Coordinates of N, CA and C in Angstrom, one line a residue:
M11 N 52.3 151.1 124.3 CA 52.5 151.2 122.8 C 52.8 152.7 122.4
L12 N 51.9 153.6 123.0 CA 52.1 155.0 122.7 C 53.4 155.6 123.2
N13 N 53.8 155.1 124.4 CA 55.1 155.5 125.0 C 56.2 155.0 124.2
L14 N 56.1 153.8 123.6 CA 57.2 153.3 122.8 C 57.3 154.1 121.5
L15 N 56.1 154.5 120.9 CA 56.2 155.3 119.7 C 56.7 156.7 120.0
A16 N 56.4 157.2 121.2 CA 57.0 158.5 121.5 C 58.5 158.4 121.6
A17 N 59.0 157.3 122.2 CA 60.4 157.1 122.3 C 61.1 156.9 120.9
E18 N 60.4 156.2 120.0 CA 60.9 156.1 118.7 C 61.0 157.4 118.0
K19 N 60.0 158.3 118.2 CA 60.0 159.6 117.6 C 61.3 160.4 118.0
I20 N 61.6 160.3 119.3 CA 62.7 161.1 119.8 C 64.0 160.5 119.2
K21 N 64.1 159.2 119.1 CA 65.3 158.5 118.6 C 65.5 158.9 117.1
L22 N 64.4 158.9 116.4 CA 64.5 159.2 114.9 C 64.9 160.6 114.7
L23 N 64.3 161.6 115.4 CA 64.6 163.0 115.2 C 66.1 163.3 115.6
R24 N 66.6 162.5 116.5 CA 68.0 162.7 116.8 C 69.0 161.9 116.0
S25 N 68.5 161.1 115.1 CA 69.3 160.2 114.3 C 69.8 160.9 113.0
K26 N 71.1 160.8 112.8 CA 71.6 161.3 111.5 C 71.2 160.5 110.4
K27 N 71.0 159.2 110.6 CA 70.6 158.3 109.6 C 69.2 158.7 108.9
L28 N 68.3 159.2 109.8 CA 67.0 159.6 109.3 C 67.2 160.8 108.3
W29 N 68.0 161.7 108.6 CA 68.2 162.9 107.8 C 69.0 162.6 106.5
I30 N 69.8 161.6 106.6 CA 70.6 161.1 105.4 C 69.6 160.5 104.4
V31 N 68.7 159.6 104.9 CA 67.6 159.0 104.1 C 66.8 160.0 103.4
L32 N 66.3 161.0 104.2 CA 65.4 162.0 103.6 C 66.1 162.9 102.7
G33 N 67.4 163.2 103.0 CA 68.2 164.0 102.1 C 68.4 163.3 100.7
I34 N 68.7 162.0 100.7 CA 68.8 161.2 99.5 C 67.5 161.3 98.7
L35 N 66.4 161.1 99.4 CA 65.1 161.0 98.7 C 64.7 162.4 98.2
L36 N 65.2 163.5 98.8 CA 64.9 164.8 98.3 C 65.8 165.2 97.1
L37 N 67.1 164.8 97.2 CA 68.0 165.2 96.1 C 67.8 164.4 94.8
L38 N 67.4 163.1 95.0 CA 67.2 162.2 93.9 C 66.4 162.7 92.8
P39 N 65.1 163.2 93.0 CA 64.3 163.7 91.9 C 64.9 165.0 91.3
I40 N 65.5 165.8 92.1 CA 66.1 167.0 91.5 C 67.2 166.7 90.6
L41 N 68.1 165.8 90.9 CA 69.2 165.4 90.1 C 68.7 164.7 88.8
Q42 N 67.6 163.9 89.0 CA 67.0 163.2 87.8 C 66.4 164.1 86.8
A43 N 65.7 165.2 87.4 CA 65.1 166.2 86.5 C 66.2 166.9 85.7
A44 N 67.3 167.3 86.4 CA 68.4 167.9 85.8 C 69.0 167.1 84.7
N45 N 69.2 165.8 85.0 CA 69.7 164.8 84.0 C 68.8 164.7 82.8
S46 N 67.5 164.6 83.0 CA 66.6 164.5 81.9 C 66.6 165.8 81.0
Q47 N 66.8 166.9 81.7 CA 66.9 168.2 80.9 C 68.1 168.1 80.0
L48 N 69.2 167.6 80.6 CA 70.5 167.5 79.8 C 70.3 166.5 78.6
V49 N 69.6 165.5 78.9 CA 69.4 164.5 77.8 C 68.6 165.1 76.7
V50 N 67.5 165.8 77.0 CA 66.7 166.5 76.0 C 67.5 167.6 75.3
H51 N 68.4 168.3 76.0 CA 69.2 169.3 75.4 C 70.1 168.8 74.3
Y52 N 70.5 167.5 74.5 CA 71.4 166.9 73.5 C 70.6 166.1 72.4
G53 N 69.3 166.4 72.3 CA 68.5 165.9 71.2 C 67.7 164.6 71.5
E54 N 67.8 164.0 72.7 CA 67.0 162.8 73.0 C 65.6 163.2 73.3
E55 N 64.7 162.3 73.2 CA 63.3 162.5 73.6 C 62.9 161.6 74.7
L56 N 62.2 162.2 75.7 CA 61.8 161.4 76.9 C 60.5 160.7 76.5
V57 N 60.5 159.4 76.8 CA 59.3 158.5 76.5 C 58.8 158.0 77.8
Q58 N 57.6 158.2 78.1 CA 57.0 157.8 79.4 C 57.1 156.3 79.7
S59 N 56.9 155.5 78.7 CA 57.0 154.0 79.0 C 58.4 153.6 79.3
I60 N 59.4 154.4 78.9 CA 60.8 154.0 79.1 C 61.4 154.8 80.3
D61 N 61.2 156.1 80.3 CA 61.7 157.0 81.3 C 60.8 157.1 82.5
T62 N 59.6 156.7 82.4 CA 58.6 156.7 83.5 C 58.1 158.1 83.9
V63 N 59.1 158.9 84.3 CA 58.7 160.3 84.7 C 59.3 161.3 83.6
I64 N 58.4 162.0 82.9 CA 58.8 162.9 81.9 C 58.2 164.3 82.1
N65 N 57.3 164.5 83.0 CA 56.8 165.8 83.3 C 56.2 165.8 84.7
G66 N 55.6 166.9 85.1 CA 55.1 167.0 86.5 C 54.0 166.1 86.8
A67 N 53.1 165.8 85.8 CA 52.0 164.9 86.0 C 52.5 163.5 86.3
T68 N 53.5 163.0 85.6 CA 54.0 161.7 85.8 C 54.9 161.6 87.0
G69 N 55.2 162.8 87.7 CA 56.0 162.8 88.9 C 55.4 161.9 90.0
I70 N 54.1 161.6 89.9 CA 53.4 160.7 90.9 C 54.0 159.3 90.8
L71 N 54.8 159.0 89.7 CA 55.4 157.7 89.5 C 56.8 157.7 90.0
M72 N 57.3 158.7 90.8 CA 58.7 158.7 91.2 C 59.0 157.4 92.0
M73 N 58.1 156.9 92.8 CA 58.4 155.7 93.6 C 58.6 154.5 92.7
E74 N 57.9 154.5 91.5 CA 58.1 153.4 90.6 C 59.5 153.6 89.9
K75 N 59.8 154.8 89.5 CA 61.0 155.1 88.8 C 62.2 154.7 89.6
N76 N 62.1 155.0 90.9 CA 63.2 154.8 91.8 C 63.0 153.6 92.8
G77 N 62.2 152.7 92.4 CA 61.8 151.6 93.3 C 62.9 150.9 93.9
L78 N 63.9 150.4 93.2 CA 65.0 149.7 93.7 C 65.9 150.6 94.7
T79 N 66.1 151.8 94.3 CA 66.9 152.7 95.1 C 66.2 153.0 96.4
V80 N 64.9 153.2 96.4 CA 64.1 153.5 97.6 C 64.2 152.2 98.5
L81 N 64.0 151.0 98.0 CA 64.1 149.8 98.8 C 65.4 149.6 99.4
L82 N 66.5 149.8 98.7 CA 67.8 149.6 99.2 C 68.2 150.7 100.3
V83 N 67.8 151.9 100.1 CA 68.0 153.0 101.1 C 67.3 152.7 102.4
I84 N 66.0 152.3 102.2 CA 65.2 152.0 103.4 C 65.6 150.8 104.1
C85 N 66.1 149.7 103.4 CA 66.5 148.5 104.1 C 67.8 148.7 104.8
V86 N 68.7 149.6 104.3 CA 69.9 149.9 105.1 C 69.5 150.6 106.4
F87 N 68.6 151.6 106.3 CA 68.2 152.3 107.5 C 67.6 151.4 108.5
I88 N 66.6 150.5 108.1 CA 66.0 149.6 109.0 C 67.0 148.7 109.7
S89 N 67.9 148.2 108.9 CA 68.9 147.3 109.4 C 69.7 147.9 110.6
F90 N 70.0 149.2 110.5 CA 70.7 149.9 111.6 C 69.8 150.3 112.6
F91 N 68.6 150.7 112.2 CA 67.6 151.2 113.2 C 67.2 150.2 114.2
I92 N 67.0 148.9 113.7 CA 66.7 147.8 114.6 C 67.9 147.1 115.1
G93 N 68.8 146.8 114.2 CA 70.0 146.1 114.6 C 70.8 146.7 115.8
D94 N 70.9 148.0 115.8 CA 71.6 148.7 116.8 C 71.0 148.5 118.2
E95 N 69.7 148.3 118.2 CA 69.0 148.0 119.5 C 69.5 146.7 120.1
F96 N 69.8 145.7 119.3 CA 70.3 144.5 119.8 C 71.8 144.6 120.1
Q97 N 72.5 145.2 119.2 CA 74.0 145.2 119.4 C 74.4 146.2 120.5
N98 N 73.7 147.2 120.7 CA 74.0 148.2 121.8 C 73.3 147.8 123.1
G99 N 72.4 146.8 123.1 CA 71.8 146.3 124.3 C 70.6 147.2 124.8
T100 N 70.3 148.2 124.0 CA 69.2 149.1 124.4 C 67.8 148.5 124.4
I101 N 67.7 147.4 123.7 CA 66.4 146.7 123.7 C 66.1 146.1 125.1
R102 N 67.1 145.8 125.8 CA 66.8 145.3 127.2 C 66.2 146.3 128.1
N103 N 66.5 147.6 127.8 CA 66.0 148.7 128.7 C 64.4 148.7 128.6
A104 N 64.0 148.6 127.3 CA 62.5 148.7 127.1 C 61.8 147.4 127.7
L105 N 62.4 146.3 127.4 CA 61.8 145.0 127.8 C 61.9 144.8 129.3
S106 N 62.9 145.4 130.0 CA 63.0 145.3 131.4 C 62.0 146.1 132.2
L107 N 61.4 147.1 131.4 CA 60.4 148.0 132.0 C 59.0 147.3 131.9
G108 N 59.0 146.1 131.3 CA 57.7 145.4 131.2 C 57.0 145.6 129.9
R109 N 57.7 146.2 128.9 CA 57.1 146.5 127.6 C 56.9 145.1 126.9
S110 N 55.7 145.0 126.3 CA 55.4 143.8 125.6 C 56.3 143.7 124.3
R111 N 56.8 142.5 124.0 CA 57.6 142.3 122.9 C 56.8 142.6 121.6
T112 N 55.6 142.2 121.6 CA 54.7 142.5 120.5 C 54.6 144.0 120.2
H113 N 54.4 144.7 121.3 CA 54.3 146.2 121.2 C 55.6 146.8 120.7
F114 N 56.7 146.2 121.2 CA 58.0 146.7 120.8 C 58.2 146.5 119.3
Y115 N 57.9 145.3 118.8 CA 58.0 145.0 117.4 C 57.1 145.9 116.6
L116 N 55.8 146.0 117.0 CA 54.9 146.9 116.3 C 55.3 148.4 116.3
S117 N 56.0 148.8 117.3 CA 56.4 150.2 117.4 C 57.5 150.4 116.3
K118 N 58.4 149.4 116.2 CA 59.5 149.5 115.1 C 58.9 149.5 113.7
L119 N 57.9 148.6 113.5 CA 57.2 148.5 112.2 C 56.5 149.8 111.9
T120 N 55.8 150.4 112.9 CA 55.1 151.6 112.7 C 56.0 152.8 112.4
A121 N 57.1 152.8 113.1 CA 58.1 153.9 112.9 C 58.7 153.8 111.5
S122 N 59.0 152.5 111.1 CA 59.5 152.3 109.7 C 58.5 152.7 108.7
A123 N 57.2 152.3 108.9 CA 56.2 152.6 108.0 C 56.0 154.2 107.8
L124 N 56.0 154.9 108.9 CA 55.9 156.3 108.9 C 57.1 157.0 108.2
L125 N 58.3 156.5 108.4 CA 59.4 157.0 107.7 C 59.3 156.8 106.2
T126 N 58.8 155.6 105.9 CA 58.7 155.3 104.5 C 57.6 156.2 103.8
L127 N 56.5 156.5 104.6 CA 55.5 157.4 104.1 C 56.0 158.8 103.9
I128 N 56.8 159.3 104.8 CA 57.3 160.6 104.7 C 58.3 160.7 103.6
G129 N 59.1 159.6 103.4 CA 60.1 159.6 102.3 C 59.4 159.5 101.0
A130 N 58.3 158.8 100.9 CA 57.5 158.7 99.7 C 56.9 160.0 99.3
I131 N 56.4 160.7 100.3 CA 55.8 162.1 100.0 C 56.9 163.0 99.6
V132 N 58.1 163.0 100.2 CA 59.2 163.9 99.9 C 59.6 163.6 98.4
L133 N 59.9 162.3 98.1 CA 60.3 161.9 96.8 C 59.3 162.3 95.7
T134 N 58.0 162.1 96.0 CA 57.0 162.4 95.0 C 56.8 163.8 94.8
T135 N 56.7 164.6 95.9 CA 56.5 166.0 95.8 C 57.6 166.7 95.1
F136 N 58.9 166.4 95.4 CA 60.0 167.1 94.8 C 60.1 166.6 93.3
G137 N 59.7 165.4 93.1 CA 59.7 164.9 91.7 C 58.7 165.7 90.8
M138 N 57.5 165.9 91.4 CA 56.5 166.6 90.6 C 56.9 168.1 90.4
I139 N 57.5 168.7 91.5 CA 57.9 170.1 91.4 C 59.1 170.2 90.4
S140 N 60.1 169.4 90.5 CA 61.3 169.5 89.7 C 60.9 169.3 88.2
Y141 N 60.1 168.3 87.9 CA 59.8 168.0 86.5 C 58.8 169.0 86.0
S142 N 57.9 169.6 86.8 CA 57.0 170.7 86.4 C 57.8 171.9 86.0
I143 N 58.8 172.3 86.8 CA 59.7 173.4 86.5 C 60.4 173.2 85.2
T144 N 60.9 172.0 85.0 CA 61.8 171.7 83.9 C 61.0 171.4 82.6
F145 N 59.9 170.7 82.7 CA 59.2 170.3 81.5 C 57.7 170.6 81.5
G146 N 57.2 171.4 82.5 CA 55.8 171.7 82.6 C 55.1 170.5 83.3
F147 N 53.8 170.8 83.8 CA 53.1 169.8 84.4 C 52.6 168.7 83.5
G148 N 52.0 169.2 82.3 CA 51.6 168.3 81.3 C 50.4 167.4 81.7
E149 N 50.5 166.1 81.2 CA 49.4 165.2 81.5 C 49.9 163.8 81.3
I150 N 49.1 162.8 81.6 CA 49.4 161.4 81.3 C 48.4 160.8 80.3
A151 N 48.9 160.2 79.2 CA 48.1 159.7 78.2 C 47.1 158.7 78.7
E152 N 45.8 158.8 78.3 CA 44.7 157.9 78.6 C 44.2 158.1 80.1
I153 N 44.7 159.1 80.8 CA 44.3 159.3 82.1 C 43.4 160.6 82.1
N154 N 42.1 160.4 82.4 CA 41.1 161.5 82.3 C 40.9 162.2 83.6
H155 N 40.9 161.4 84.7 CA 40.6 162.0 86.0 C 41.9 161.9 86.8
Y156 N 42.8 162.9 86.7 CA 44.1 162.8 87.2 C 44.2 162.7 88.7
F157 N 43.4 163.5 89.4 CA 43.5 163.5 90.9 C 43.2 162.1 91.5
S158 N 42.1 161.5 91.0 CA 41.7 160.2 91.4 C 42.8 159.2 91.1
Y159 N 43.4 159.3 89.9 CA 44.4 158.4 89.5 C 45.7 158.6 90.4
A160 N 46.0 159.8 90.7 CA 47.2 160.1 91.4 C 47.1 159.6 92.9
V161 N 45.9 159.7 93.5 CA 45.7 159.2 94.8 C 45.8 157.7 94.9
K162 N 45.2 157.0 93.9 CA 45.2 155.6 93.9 C 46.6 155.1 93.6
T163 N 47.3 155.7 92.7 CA 48.6 155.3 92.3 C 49.6 155.5 93.5
F164 N 49.5 156.6 94.2 CA 50.4 156.9 95.3 C 50.2 155.8 96.4
I165 N 48.9 155.5 96.7 CA 48.6 154.6 97.8 C 49.1 153.2 97.4
T166 N 48.9 152.8 96.1 CA 49.3 151.5 95.7 C 50.8 151.3 95.7
L167 N 51.5 152.3 95.2 CA 53.0 152.3 95.2 C 53.5 152.2 96.6
Y168 N 52.9 153.0 97.5 CA 53.4 153.1 98.9 C 53.2 151.7 99.6
L169 N 52.0 151.1 99.3 CA 51.7 149.7 99.9 C 52.7 148.7 99.4
L170 N 53.1 148.8 98.1 CA 54.0 147.8 97.5 C 55.4 147.9 98.2
I171 N 55.8 149.2 98.4 CA 57.1 149.4 99.1 C 57.0 149.0 100.6
L172 N 55.8 149.3 101.2 CA 55.6 149.0 102.6 C 55.6 147.5 102.9
A173 N 55.2 146.7 101.9 CA 55.2 145.2 102.0 C 56.6 144.8 102.1
N174 N 57.5 145.4 101.4 CA 59.0 145.0 101.5 C 59.6 145.5 102.8
V175 N 59.1 146.7 103.3 CA 59.6 147.2 104.5 C 59.2 146.3 105.7
S176 N 58.0 145.7 105.6 CA 57.7 144.7 106.7 C 58.6 143.5 106.7
I177 N 59.0 143.1 105.5 CA 60.0 142.0 105.4 C 61.3 142.4 106.0
Y178 N 61.8 143.6 105.7 CA 63.1 144.1 106.3 C 63.0 144.1 107.8
V179 N 61.9 144.6 108.4 CA 61.7 144.6 109.8 C 61.8 143.2 110.4
M180 N 61.1 142.3 109.7 CA 61.1 140.9 110.2 C 62.6 140.3 110.2
L181 N 63.3 140.6 109.1 CA 64.6 140.1 109.0 C 65.6 140.7 110.0
S182 N 65.4 141.9 110.3 CA 66.2 142.6 111.3 C 66.0 142.0 112.7
F183 N 64.7 141.7 113.0 CA 64.4 141.1 114.3 C 64.9 139.7 114.4
L184 N 64.9 139.0 113.3 CA 65.4 137.6 113.3 C 66.9 137.5 113.4
T185 N 67.6 138.4 112.7 CA 69.1 138.3 112.6 C 69.7 139.0 113.8
K186 N 69.1 140.1 114.3 CA 69.6 140.8 115.5 C 70.9 141.4 115.3
N187 N 71.3 141.7 114.1 CA 72.6 142.2 113.7 C 72.5 143.1 112.5
S188 N 72.9 144.3 112.5 CA 72.8 145.3 111.4 C 73.4 144.7 110.1
G189 N 74.6 144.3 110.2 CA 75.3 143.8 109.0 C 74.6 142.6 108.4
V190 N 74.3 141.6 109.2 CA 73.7 140.4 108.7 C 72.3 140.7 108.1
S191 N 71.6 141.5 108.8 CA 70.2 141.9 108.4 C 70.3 142.6 107.0
M192 N 71.3 143.5 106.9 CA 71.5 144.2 105.6 C 71.8 143.2 104.4
V193 N 72.6 142.2 104.7 CA 72.9 141.3 103.7 C 71.7 140.5 103.2
W194 N 70.9 140.0 104.2 CA 69.7 139.2 103.9 C 68.7 140.1 103.2
S195 N 68.6 141.3 103.6 CA 67.6 142.3 103.0 C 68.0 142.5 101.6
F196 N 69.3 142.7 101.3 CA 69.7 142.8 99.9 C 69.4 141.6 99.1
V197 N 69.7 140.4 99.7 CA 69.5 139.2 99.0 C 68.0 139.0 98.7
Y198 N 67.1 139.3 99.6 CA 65.7 139.3 99.4 C 65.2 140.2 98.3
T199 N 65.7 141.5 98.4 CA 65.3 142.5 97.4 C 65.7 142.1 96.0
I200 N 67.0 141.7 95.9 CA 67.5 141.4 94.5 C 66.8 140.1 94.0
G201 N 66.7 139.1 95.0 CA 66.2 137.8 94.6 C 64.7 137.9 94.2
T202 N 63.9 138.5 94.9 CA 62.5 138.6 94.6 C 62.2 139.6 93.5
G203 N 63.1 140.6 93.4 CA 62.9 141.7 92.4 C 63.2 141.2 91.0
F204 N 64.4 140.5 90.9 CA 64.8 140.0 89.6 C 64.7 138.5 89.4
G205 N 64.4 137.8 90.4 CA 64.2 136.4 90.3 C 62.8 135.9 90.1
A206 N 61.8 136.7 90.6 CA 60.4 136.3 90.4 C 60.0 136.1 89.0
P207 N 60.4 136.9 88.0 CA 60.0 136.7 86.6 C 60.4 135.4 86.0
V208 N 61.4 134.7 86.7 CA 61.8 133.4 86.2 C 60.6 132.4 86.1
F209 N 59.6 132.6 87.0 CA 58.4 131.8 86.9 C 57.6 132.0 85.7
Q210 N 57.8 133.2 85.0 CA 57.0 133.5 83.8 C 57.4 132.5 82.6
Q211 N 58.5 131.8 82.8 CA 59.0 130.9 81.7 C 58.3 129.6 81.7
T212 N 57.5 129.3 82.8 CA 56.7 128.1 82.9 C 55.2 128.4 82.9
E213 N 54.4 127.6 82.2 CA 53.0 127.8 82.2 C 52.3 127.6 83.5
H214 N 52.8 126.6 84.3 CA 52.1 126.2 85.5 C 52.4 127.1 86.7
F215 N 53.6 127.8 86.6 CA 54.0 128.6 87.8 C 54.1 130.1 87.5
K216 N 53.6 130.5 86.3 CA 53.8 131.9 86.0 C 53.1 132.9 86.9
Q217 N 52.0 132.4 87.5 CA 51.2 133.3 88.5 C 52.0 133.6 89.7
I218 N 53.0 132.7 90.1 CA 53.7 132.9 91.3 C 54.5 134.2 91.2
T219 N 54.8 134.7 90.0 CA 55.6 135.9 89.9 C 54.9 137.0 90.6
Y220 N 53.6 137.1 90.6 CA 52.8 138.2 91.2 C 52.3 137.9 92.6
W221 N 53.0 136.9 93.2 CA 52.8 136.7 94.7 C 53.8 137.6 95.4
F222 N 54.7 138.2 94.7 CA 55.7 139.1 95.3 C 55.4 140.6 94.9
A223 N 55.4 141.4 95.9 CA 55.1 142.8 95.7 C 56.1 143.5 94.8
E224 N 57.3 143.1 94.9 CA 58.4 143.7 94.1 C 58.1 143.5 92.6
A225 N 57.5 142.3 92.2 CA 57.3 142.0 90.8 C 56.3 143.1 90.2
F226 N 55.3 143.5 91.0 CA 54.4 144.5 90.5 C 55.2 145.9 90.4
L227 N 56.0 146.1 91.5 CA 56.7 147.4 91.5 C 57.7 147.6 90.3
F228 N 58.4 146.5 90.0 CA 59.4 146.6 89.0 C 58.9 146.4 87.6
Y229 N 57.9 145.6 87.4 CA 57.5 145.2 86.1 C 56.1 145.6 85.6
S230 N 55.5 146.5 86.3 CA 54.2 147.0 85.9 C 54.4 148.5 85.4
D231 N 53.5 148.8 84.5 CA 53.5 150.2 83.9 C 52.3 150.9 84.6
F232 N 52.5 151.7 85.5 CA 51.5 152.4 86.3 C 50.8 153.5 85.6
A233 N 51.1 153.7 84.3 CA 50.4 154.6 83.5 C 49.6 153.8 82.4
N234 N 49.6 152.5 82.5 CA 48.9 151.7 81.5 C 47.6 151.2 82.1
P235 N 46.5 151.5 81.4 CA 45.1 151.1 81.9 C 45.0 149.6 82.4
A236 N 45.7 148.7 81.6 CA 45.6 147.3 82.0 C 46.3 147.0 83.3
D237 N 47.4 147.7 83.6 CA 48.1 147.6 84.9 C 47.3 148.3 86.0
I238 N 46.8 149.5 85.7 CA 46.0 150.3 86.6 C 44.8 149.4 87.2
A239 N 44.2 148.6 86.3 CA 43.1 147.8 86.7 C 43.5 146.7 87.7
R240 N 44.8 146.5 87.8 CA 45.3 145.5 88.8 C 45.7 146.1 90.1
Y241 N 45.4 147.4 90.3 CA 45.6 148.0 91.6 C 45.1 147.2 92.8
P242 N 43.8 146.7 92.8 CA 43.3 146.0 93.9 C 44.1 144.7 94.2
E243 N 44.6 144.0 93.1 CA 45.4 142.8 93.3 C 46.7 143.2 94.0
M244 N 47.3 144.3 93.5 CA 48.6 144.8 94.1 C 48.4 145.1 95.6
M245 N 47.3 145.8 95.9 CA 47.0 146.1 97.3 C 46.8 144.8 98.2
L246 N 46.1 143.9 97.6 CA 45.8 142.6 98.3 C 47.1 141.9 98.6
V247 N 48.0 141.7 97.6 CA 49.3 141.1 97.8 C 50.1 141.8 98.9
S248 N 50.1 143.1 98.8 CA 50.8 143.9 99.8 C 50.3 143.7 101.2
F249 N 49.0 143.7 101.4 CA 48.4 143.5 102.7 C 48.7 142.1 103.3
I250 N 48.6 141.1 102.4 CA 48.9 139.7 102.8 C 50.4 139.6 103.2
T251 N 51.3 140.3 102.5 CA 52.7 140.2 102.8 C 53.0 140.9 104.2
I252 N 52.4 142.1 104.4 CA 52.6 142.8 105.6 C 52.1 142.0 106.8
V253 N 50.9 141.4 106.7 CA 50.3 140.7 107.8 C 51.1 139.4 108.1
L254 N 51.4 138.6 107.1 CA 52.1 137.4 107.3 C 53.5 137.6 107.8
S255 N 54.3 138.6 107.3 CA 55.6 138.9 107.8 C 55.6 139.4 109.2
S256 N 54.6 140.2 109.5 CA 54.4 140.7 110.9 C 54.1 139.6 111.9
I257 N 53.2 138.7 111.5 CA 52.9 137.6 112.4 C 54.1 136.7 112.6
I258 N 54.8 136.3 111.5 CA 56.0 135.5 111.7 C 57.1 136.2 112.5
G259 N 57.3 137.5 112.2 CA 58.3 138.2 113.0 C 58.0 138.3 114.5
I260 N 56.7 138.6 114.8 CA 56.3 138.7 116.2 C 56.4 137.3 116.9
L261 N 55.9 136.3 116.3 CA 56.0 135.0 116.9 C 57.4 134.5 117.2
L262 N 58.3 134.7 116.2 CA 59.7 134.3 116.4 C 60.4 135.2 117.4
F263 N 60.1 136.5 117.4 CA 60.7 137.4 118.3 C 60.4 137.1 119.7
T264 N 59.1 136.8 120.0 CA 58.7 136.5 121.4 C 59.3 135.3 121.9
R265 N 59.9 134.4 121.1 CA 60.5 133.2 121.5 C 62.1 133.3 121.5
T266 N 62.6 134.5 121.2 CA 64.0 134.7 121.1 C 64.6 135.1 122.4
D267 N 65.8 134.5 122.7 CA 66.5 134.9 123.9 C 67.3 136.2 123.6
I268 N 67.1 137.2 124.5 CA 67.9 138.5 124.3 C 69.1 138.4 125.2
K269 N 70.3 138.4 124.6 CA 71.5 138.3 125.4 C 72.1 139.7 125.6

C-alpha cells in the first residue's frame, strides 16, 4: 500500500493536470475578491447570506461559495487520473506485480482525498487572504468563538466534498474510461445537487433530500446557527457515503476483468 502511494505521489507531481487544478483553485478566490471589490465600487453592498464570502473571516466558507466549481474540477481530474490507468494499460503493471486490487483502489482514493484536501486549503487560504486585503478580516455575525467555528466548518465542508470525491472514484473504476466517467460524474453531481430538493415537495420523502452530501453543501447556510447545529449530521452522511461507495467500488472492481 505504501509503495502504491509513493508511486501515486510521483505520478501526481509529474502531472500537468494536478497543477492545473491547483492553479484554478488558487486563482478563483483572487478573481472573486477582485470582482466583489468592483461590485462594491459601483455601489452594491455585499450581503453574507447571498454572497457567502464578504470579508476575511467568511473566507472559511470558500468551499461552500465555490462548491459546484470545486466538485466539477475535481471530478474531471479524477476521471482522467483513474481512467488513464485503464485506457493506457498501466493498471496491469501494478496488478501484475501482485498488488492487491483493494490496495490499488484505496491508493487512488487516498491520493484523490489528499489532492482535495490540498486544494481545499489553497482555496480557503487564498480566499481569506484576498478578502482580508480587500475588505478587512472582519467577523461573522453570531459567531463568538471564531477559531473553533472555523476548524469545525472547514472539516465539515471538506468531508461533504470528500463524500462526492469517493463517488467519483467509484464511477471511474466502474466505467474504466475517462470520458464516460466524466459524463456520469457530471450527471451525478448535477442530479443530486439540484434534483435532491425535489423531495422537499412531498411530506413523506422530504428527509431524503439530506441523504445526499451535496444537498447540505448547496442549500445550507454555514454561518447560520441552525445549520451549524447540523454539522454532526453532515459529517455522518459524509462518512456513510464514503464507506458505502468505497465498499461498492472495491467489490465491483475485484470482480472486473482488466483487458
